[in-house]
Amino acid sequence: MMKKYPLRKLIIKPTFACNANCKNCIYRRELYNKLRKEDLLTFDDWKRILKEAYQLGVKLFIISGGEPTLYPRLAELIEIGRNYGWVVKLNSNGSMITPEYAETLIKAGLNFITISLYAPSPDINRQMRGANKLWMKTTSSIRIFSQLEKKYPYFRVNTQSILVRENFRSFTELLKLHYELGSNRMTVSYLEGDFEKKNLLTEEEILYFNKNIIPQALDFCKNLDRDVRGVAIRNLQGLFSQGIISLSNWAKGVYQPKSGHRRSCQSAQGLAFILANGDVHPCHIVEYTHEPVMGNLLKNTLTELWYSNQWMNFRKELLDQCELCPVNLHATIPLRFDKSKPLRNFYESKIKNRKIFQGIESLARIYKKL
């Protein structure tokens, strides 16, 4: 009998457009430039697909990109997610945010936004993201959303950064900046898709980071609210931990080595990526490897693809390239703890499904203790 896999986490990319030129997105950009020449999903297509996703059991709805705020009907997509009772998240570089637009998105039903900020200074940010003035726009957008939290108790702004050669020495300053701007938690991501190993930290740089930078960051975290301090310190101490994988594998970007025990991957069981042209990916790494593609929603239904033999085999076998995927290792550094009753009730209502909500799992554990 065929095992039924509920689709719990849906990530959509409604546009291939992006106003940054990040070094770490070379292979993703190459894919997008190719696919943008194809027919793209209409808004009616998206409505049909999201209705089907609801029927398949989606609980967490993430809108990403590209830069999703360049999609003209973003607020309407968010509203659809709200009407289905989903937790709605948005990933953005913050470049298009004004106070008015931010409030429009929140009113539409946005629960969380994660804004990527890679450097504590405009110069380093420009080197990493290839865009002038982006740093100012990004920092401004985090402040805007942070100020709106008081008005909208079910909404929270979080932030994200990657760790690469350009910014690892200034990581403590970056962590402080994320906090000062009003972020509730900072996701620290390891680099994916750097197959030529141009921006991965070397073994020497990793050792330097652990010996010199982490202690500085830990000192800063000692001043955080006691309810998040322990988690923040523990997760910082786990960055580039040789208790997880070897130093040489960290430096090579081999995050799940074949020679060792292959990690179970929740993403492979309950996640689907849908691109702007209707292509469906089974996991994060496919945007860099460009295959396997499960099918296209202009030709098949999501249900047909979700229960196809190809997807079933993927869930069992995974990919050789899984060893290059760091998604299961990214660290969350909680920076604030909000004891407001509406947000607490929101988390408590989701804790029973916390395996689904990988993006809020750390905070969910904290709320459960209250």
Coordinates of C-alpha atoms in Angstrom, one line a residue:
M1 CA 0.0 0.0 0.0
M2 CA 1.3 3.4 -0.9
K3 CA 2.3 5.5 2.0
K4 CA 0.6 8.9 2.2
Y5 CA 2.9 11.8 2.7
P6 CA 1.1 15.0 3.7
L7 CA 2.4 18.2 2.1
R8 CA 3.1 20.4 5.1
K9 CA 5.5 23.1 4.0
L10 CA 5.1 24.9 0.7
I11 CA 7.7 27.4 -0.6
I12 CA 6.7 29.4 -3.7
K13 CA 8.8 31.7 -5.9
P14 CA 6.3 33.9 -7.7
T15 CA 9.0 35.8 -9.6
F16 CA 12.4 35.2 -10.9
A17 CA 13.3 38.9 -10.7
C18 CA 15.8 40.1 -8.2
N19 CA 17.5 43.5 -7.6
A20 CA 20.6 42.1 -6.0
N21 CA 23.5 40.2 -7.6
C22 CA 24.7 38.0 -4.8
K23 CA 27.9 35.9 -5.3
N24 CA 26.4 32.8 -3.7
C25 CA 23.4 32.8 -6.1
I26 CA 25.4 32.1 -9.4
Y27 CA 23.8 28.7 -10.1
R28 CA 20.3 29.8 -8.9
R29 CA 20.6 33.0 -11.1
E30 CA 21.7 30.8 -14.0
L31 CA 18.6 28.7 -13.6
Y32 CA 16.3 31.7 -13.2
N33 CA 17.7 33.4 -16.3
K34 CA 16.9 30.3 -18.3
L35 CA 13.4 29.7 -16.9
R36 CA 12.2 33.3 -17.1
K37 CA 12.0 32.8 -20.9
E38 CA 9.3 30.1 -20.5
D39 CA 5.6 30.7 -19.8
L40 CA 5.0 31.8 -16.2
L41 CA 2.2 31.0 -13.9
T42 CA -0.7 33.5 -13.9
F43 CA -2.3 34.7 -10.7
D44 CA -5.3 32.4 -11.5
D45 CA -2.7 29.5 -11.8
W46 CA -1.4 30.4 -8.3
K47 CA -4.9 30.4 -6.9
R48 CA -5.6 27.0 -8.3
I49 CA -2.3 25.6 -7.0
L50 CA -2.7 27.0 -3.5
K51 CA -6.2 25.6 -3.3
E52 CA -4.8 22.2 -4.2
A53 CA -1.9 22.6 -1.7
Y54 CA -4.5 23.3 1.0
Q55 CA -6.3 20.1 0.2
L56 CA -2.9 18.2 0.4
G57 CA -2.5 19.5 4.0
V58 CA -0.1 22.5 3.9
K59 CA 0.3 24.3 7.2
L60 CA 3.4 26.5 6.6
F61 CA 3.4 28.8 3.5
I62 CA 6.7 30.6 2.6
I63 CA 7.0 33.1 -0.2
S64 CA 10.5 33.6 -1.4
G65 CA 12.5 34.4 -4.6
G66 CA 14.1 36.0 -6.4
E67 CA 12.9 39.1 -4.6
P68 CA 9.2 38.4 -3.8
T69 CA 8.4 42.1 -3.1
L70 CA 8.9 42.7 -6.9
Y71 CA 5.9 40.5 -7.5
P72 CA 2.9 42.9 -8.0
R73 CA 0.3 40.7 -6.4
L74 CA 2.2 39.6 -3.3
A75 CA -0.3 40.9 -0.8
E76 CA -3.0 38.9 -2.5
L77 CA -0.9 35.7 -2.3
I78 CA -0.4 36.4 1.4
E79 CA -4.2 36.9 1.9
I80 CA -4.9 33.5 0.3
G81 CA -2.5 31.9 2.8
R82 CA -4.2 33.7 5.7
N83 CA -7.7 32.6 4.4
Y84 CA -6.5 28.9 4.4
G85 CA -5.3 29.3 8.0
W86 CA -1.7 28.9 7.2
V87 CA 1.3 30.3 8.9
V88 CA 2.6 32.8 6.3
K89 CA 6.2 33.7 6.0
L90 CA 8.1 36.0 3.6
N91 CA 11.8 36.0 2.7
S92 CA 13.1 39.3 1.4
N93 CA 16.1 41.6 1.1
G94 CA 13.9 44.4 2.2
S95 CA 14.8 46.7 -0.7
M96 CA 11.2 47.6 -1.7
I97 CA 9.8 48.2 1.8
T98 CA 8.1 51.4 2.8
P99 CA 6.1 51.9 6.0
E100 CA 2.9 51.8 3.9
Y101 CA 3.8 48.7 2.0
A102 CA 5.0 46.9 5.1
E103 CA 1.6 47.5 6.8
T104 CA -0.2 46.4 3.6
L105 CA 1.6 43.0 3.8
I106 CA 0.9 42.6 7.5
K107 CA -2.8 43.4 7.1
A108 CA -3.0 40.9 4.3
G109 CA -2.0 38.2 6.8
L110 CA 1.8 38.0 7.0
N111 CA 2.9 36.4 10.2
F112 CA 6.7 36.5 9.8
I113 CA 9.2 38.2 7.5
T114 CA 12.8 37.1 7.4
I115 CA 15.0 39.9 6.0
S116 CA 18.5 39.0 4.8
L117 CA 21.3 41.3 6.1
Y118 CA 24.8 40.1 5.4
A119 CA 27.2 42.7 6.7
P120 CA 27.5 45.3 9.4
S121 CA 28.7 47.9 6.9
P122 CA 27.5 49.1 3.4
D123 CA 30.9 48.3 1.8
I124 CA 31.0 44.6 2.8
N125 CA 27.4 44.2 2.0
R126 CA 28.0 45.7 -1.5
Q127 CA 30.9 43.2 -2.1
M128 CA 28.6 40.3 -1.1
R129 CA 25.3 41.4 -2.8
G130 CA 26.5 43.4 -5.8
A131 CA 24.0 46.2 -5.2
N132 CA 24.5 49.8 -4.2
K133 CA 22.4 51.3 -1.5
L134 CA 20.9 47.9 -0.6
W135 CA 22.4 48.0 2.9
M136 CA 20.5 51.2 3.8
K137 CA 17.3 49.9 2.4
T138 CA 17.6 46.6 4.2
T139 CA 18.4 48.1 7.6
S140 CA 15.6 50.6 7.2
S141 CA 13.1 47.8 6.4
I142 CA 14.0 45.8 9.5
R143 CA 13.4 49.0 11.6
I144 CA 10.0 49.6 9.9
F145 CA 8.8 46.0 10.5
S146 CA 10.1 46.1 14.1
Q147 CA 8.1 49.2 14.9
L148 CA 5.0 47.7 13.4
E149 CA 5.1 44.7 15.8
K150 CA 3.6 46.8 18.6
K151 CA 0.5 47.5 16.4
Y152 CA 0.2 43.9 15.1
P153 CA 0.8 41.4 17.9
Y154 CA 0.7 38.3 15.6
F155 CA 3.5 39.6 13.4
R156 CA 7.3 39.3 14.0
V157 CA 10.3 40.3 12.0
N158 CA 13.3 38.0 11.9
T159 CA 16.6 38.3 10.0
Q160 CA 19.1 36.0 8.3
S161 CA 22.7 36.0 7.2
I162 CA 25.2 33.6 5.6
L163 CA 28.7 33.0 6.8
V164 CA 31.4 33.5 4.1
R165 CA 34.9 34.8 3.8
E166 CA 33.8 38.5 3.4
N167 CA 31.9 38.7 6.6
F168 CA 33.0 36.0 9.1
R169 CA 35.5 38.3 10.8
S170 CA 32.8 40.9 11.5
F171 CA 30.2 38.4 12.6
T172 CA 29.9 39.8 16.2
E173 CA 29.2 43.3 14.8
L174 CA 26.7 41.8 12.5
L175 CA 24.9 40.0 15.3
K176 CA 24.8 43.2 17.3
L177 CA 23.4 45.1 14.4
H178 CA 20.6 42.5 13.8
Y179 CA 19.7 42.9 17.5
E180 CA 19.8 46.7 17.5
L181 CA 17.6 46.9 14.4
G182 CA 14.9 45.0 16.2
S183 CA 15.2 41.4 14.9
N184 CA 13.6 38.8 17.1
R185 CA 15.9 36.0 15.9
M186 CA 18.8 35.7 13.5
T187 CA 19.2 32.7 11.3
V188 CA 22.9 31.9 10.5
S189 CA 23.1 30.0 7.2
Y190 CA 26.0 28.0 5.9
L191 CA 26.9 28.6 2.3
E192 CA 25.1 26.4 -0.3
G193 CA 25.7 26.1 -4.0
D194 CA 29.4 27.1 -3.9
F195 CA 30.6 24.1 -5.9
E196 CA 33.9 25.8 -6.9
K197 CA 34.5 26.6 -3.2
K198 CA 35.3 30.2 -3.9
N199 CA 33.6 31.6 -0.8
L200 CA 33.6 28.8 1.7
L201 CA 35.7 29.3 4.8
T202 CA 39.0 27.5 4.7
E203 CA 40.0 25.2 7.6
E204 CA 42.3 28.0 9.0
E205 CA 39.5 30.5 8.8
I206 CA 37.0 28.2 10.6
L207 CA 39.5 27.7 13.4
Y208 CA 40.1 31.4 13.6
F209 CA 36.3 32.0 13.7
N210 CA 35.8 29.5 16.5
K211 CA 38.7 30.7 18.6
N212 CA 38.4 34.4 18.2
I213 CA 35.0 35.4 16.9
I214 CA 32.6 33.0 18.7
P215 CA 33.9 34.1 22.2
Q216 CA 33.1 37.8 21.3
A217 CA 29.6 36.8 20.1
L218 CA 29.0 34.7 23.3
D219 CA 29.9 37.8 25.4
F220 CA 27.3 39.8 23.6
C221 CA 24.7 37.0 24.1
K222 CA 25.2 37.0 27.9
N223 CA 23.3 40.3 28.0
L224 CA 20.2 38.9 26.2
D225 CA 17.0 38.2 28.0
R226 CA 17.4 35.2 30.2
D227 CA 14.6 33.4 28.4
V228 CA 16.5 33.3 25.1
R229 CA 20.1 33.5 26.4
G230 CA 20.7 29.8 26.8
V231 CA 19.4 28.9 23.4
A232 CA 21.4 31.7 21.8
I233 CA 24.7 30.6 23.5
R234 CA 24.2 26.9 22.7
N235 CA 23.4 27.5 19.0
L236 CA 26.4 29.9 18.7
Q237 CA 28.7 27.3 20.2
G238 CA 27.4 24.8 17.6
L239 CA 28.6 26.9 14.6
F240 CA 31.2 24.9 12.6
S241 CA 31.2 22.3 15.3
Q242 CA 33.5 19.4 14.7
G243 CA 31.1 17.3 16.7
I244 CA 28.7 17.5 13.8
I245 CA 31.1 17.0 10.8
S246 CA 34.8 17.2 10.4
L247 CA 36.8 20.4 9.9
S248 CA 37.8 19.3 6.4
N249 CA 34.2 18.7 5.4
W250 CA 33.1 22.1 6.7
A251 CA 35.8 23.6 4.5
K252 CA 34.7 21.6 1.5
G253 CA 31.0 22.3 2.0
V254 CA 30.3 18.6 2.5
Y255 CA 27.5 19.0 5.1
Q256 CA 26.1 15.4 5.0
P257 CA 29.1 13.2 4.1
K258 CA 28.2 10.0 2.4
S259 CA 30.8 8.1 4.5
G260 CA 28.9 8.9 7.6
H261 CA 25.3 8.4 8.7
R262 CA 23.0 10.1 6.4
R263 CA 20.7 12.5 8.3
S264 CA 17.0 12.0 8.0
C265 CA 15.6 15.0 6.1
Q266 CA 12.2 16.4 7.0
S267 CA 12.3 18.5 3.8
A268 CA 12.3 15.3 1.7
Q269 CA 9.1 14.2 3.4
G270 CA 6.8 17.2 3.5
L271 CA 8.2 20.0 1.4
A272 CA 7.6 21.3 -2.1
F273 CA 9.1 24.2 -4.0
I274 CA 7.1 25.8 -6.8
L275 CA 8.9 28.2 -9.2
A276 CA 7.4 31.0 -11.2
N277 CA 7.2 28.9 -14.4
G278 CA 5.4 26.1 -12.6
D279 CA 8.4 23.8 -12.1
V280 CA 8.3 21.8 -8.9
H281 CA 11.4 21.0 -6.9
P282 CA 11.5 18.5 -4.0
C283 CA 14.1 20.4 -1.9
H284 CA 16.5 23.4 -1.6
I285 CA 19.6 22.0 -3.3
V286 CA 17.8 21.6 -6.7
E287 CA 17.9 25.3 -7.4
Y288 CA 21.7 24.9 -7.6
T289 CA 21.9 21.4 -9.1
H290 CA 19.0 22.1 -11.5
E291 CA 17.7 18.6 -11.1
P292 CA 15.6 16.6 -10.4
V293 CA 12.5 18.5 -11.3
M294 CA 9.4 16.6 -10.3
G295 CA 7.3 18.1 -13.1
N296 CA 5.5 21.3 -14.1
L297 CA 2.1 22.6 -12.9
L298 CA 1.2 23.9 -16.3
K299 CA 1.1 20.2 -17.4
N300 CA 0.3 18.3 -14.2
T301 CA -1.6 18.8 -11.0
L302 CA 0.3 19.2 -7.7
T303 CA -1.4 16.1 -6.4
E304 CA -0.2 14.0 -9.4
L305 CA 3.3 15.1 -8.9
W306 CA 3.3 14.8 -5.1
Y307 CA 2.3 11.1 -5.2
S308 CA 4.3 10.3 -8.4
N309 CA 6.7 7.4 -8.4
Q310 CA 9.5 9.9 -9.0
W311 CA 8.8 11.8 -5.8
M312 CA 8.3 8.6 -3.9
N313 CA 11.7 7.3 -5.0
F314 CA 13.2 10.7 -4.1
R315 CA 11.9 10.5 -0.5
K316 CA 13.5 7.1 -0.1
E317 CA 16.8 7.5 -1.9
L318 CA 17.4 11.3 -1.7
L319 CA 20.2 12.6 -3.9
D320 CA 24.0 12.3 -4.1
Q321 CA 24.1 16.1 -3.9
C322 CA 22.3 15.9 -0.5
E323 CA 25.8 15.9 1.0
L324 CA 26.2 19.5 -0.2
C325 CA 23.1 20.8 1.4
P326 CA 23.4 22.6 4.8
V327 CA 19.7 23.3 5.4
N328 CA 19.5 20.9 8.3
L329 CA 22.5 22.6 10.0
H330 CA 21.6 26.3 9.8
A331 CA 21.5 27.9 13.3
T332 CA 18.9 30.1 14.9
I333 CA 20.1 32.7 17.4
P334 CA 17.1 34.0 19.3
L335 CA 17.6 37.7 20.3
R336 CA 14.3 38.6 21.9
F337 CA 11.5 37.0 23.9
D338 CA 8.0 38.5 23.7
K339 CA 5.7 37.4 26.5
S340 CA 2.7 39.1 25.0
K341 CA -0.4 36.9 25.3
P342 CA -1.5 37.0 21.6
L343 CA 1.9 35.8 20.3
R344 CA 2.2 33.2 23.1
N345 CA -1.2 31.8 22.2
F346 CA -0.2 31.7 18.5
Y347 CA 2.9 29.6 19.2
E348 CA 1.0 27.3 21.6
S349 CA -1.5 26.6 18.8
K350 CA 1.3 25.5 16.6
I351 CA 3.5 23.6 19.0
K352 CA 1.7 20.3 18.3
N353 CA 3.0 20.5 14.8
R354 CA 6.4 22.0 15.5
K355 CA 8.2 19.5 13.4
I356 CA 6.5 21.1 10.4
F357 CA 7.6 24.6 11.4
Q358 CA 11.3 24.3 11.1
G359 CA 11.6 28.1 10.8
I360 CA 10.0 28.8 14.2
E361 CA 11.0 25.6 16.1
S362 CA 13.5 27.3 18.4
L363 CA 11.1 29.9 19.6
A364 CA 8.3 27.3 19.9
R365 CA 10.4 25.3 22.3
I366 CA 10.9 28.4 24.4
Y367 CA 7.2 29.2 24.5
K368 CA 6.3 25.7 25.5
K369 CA 8.3 26.1 28.7
L370 CA 6.1 28.9 30.0

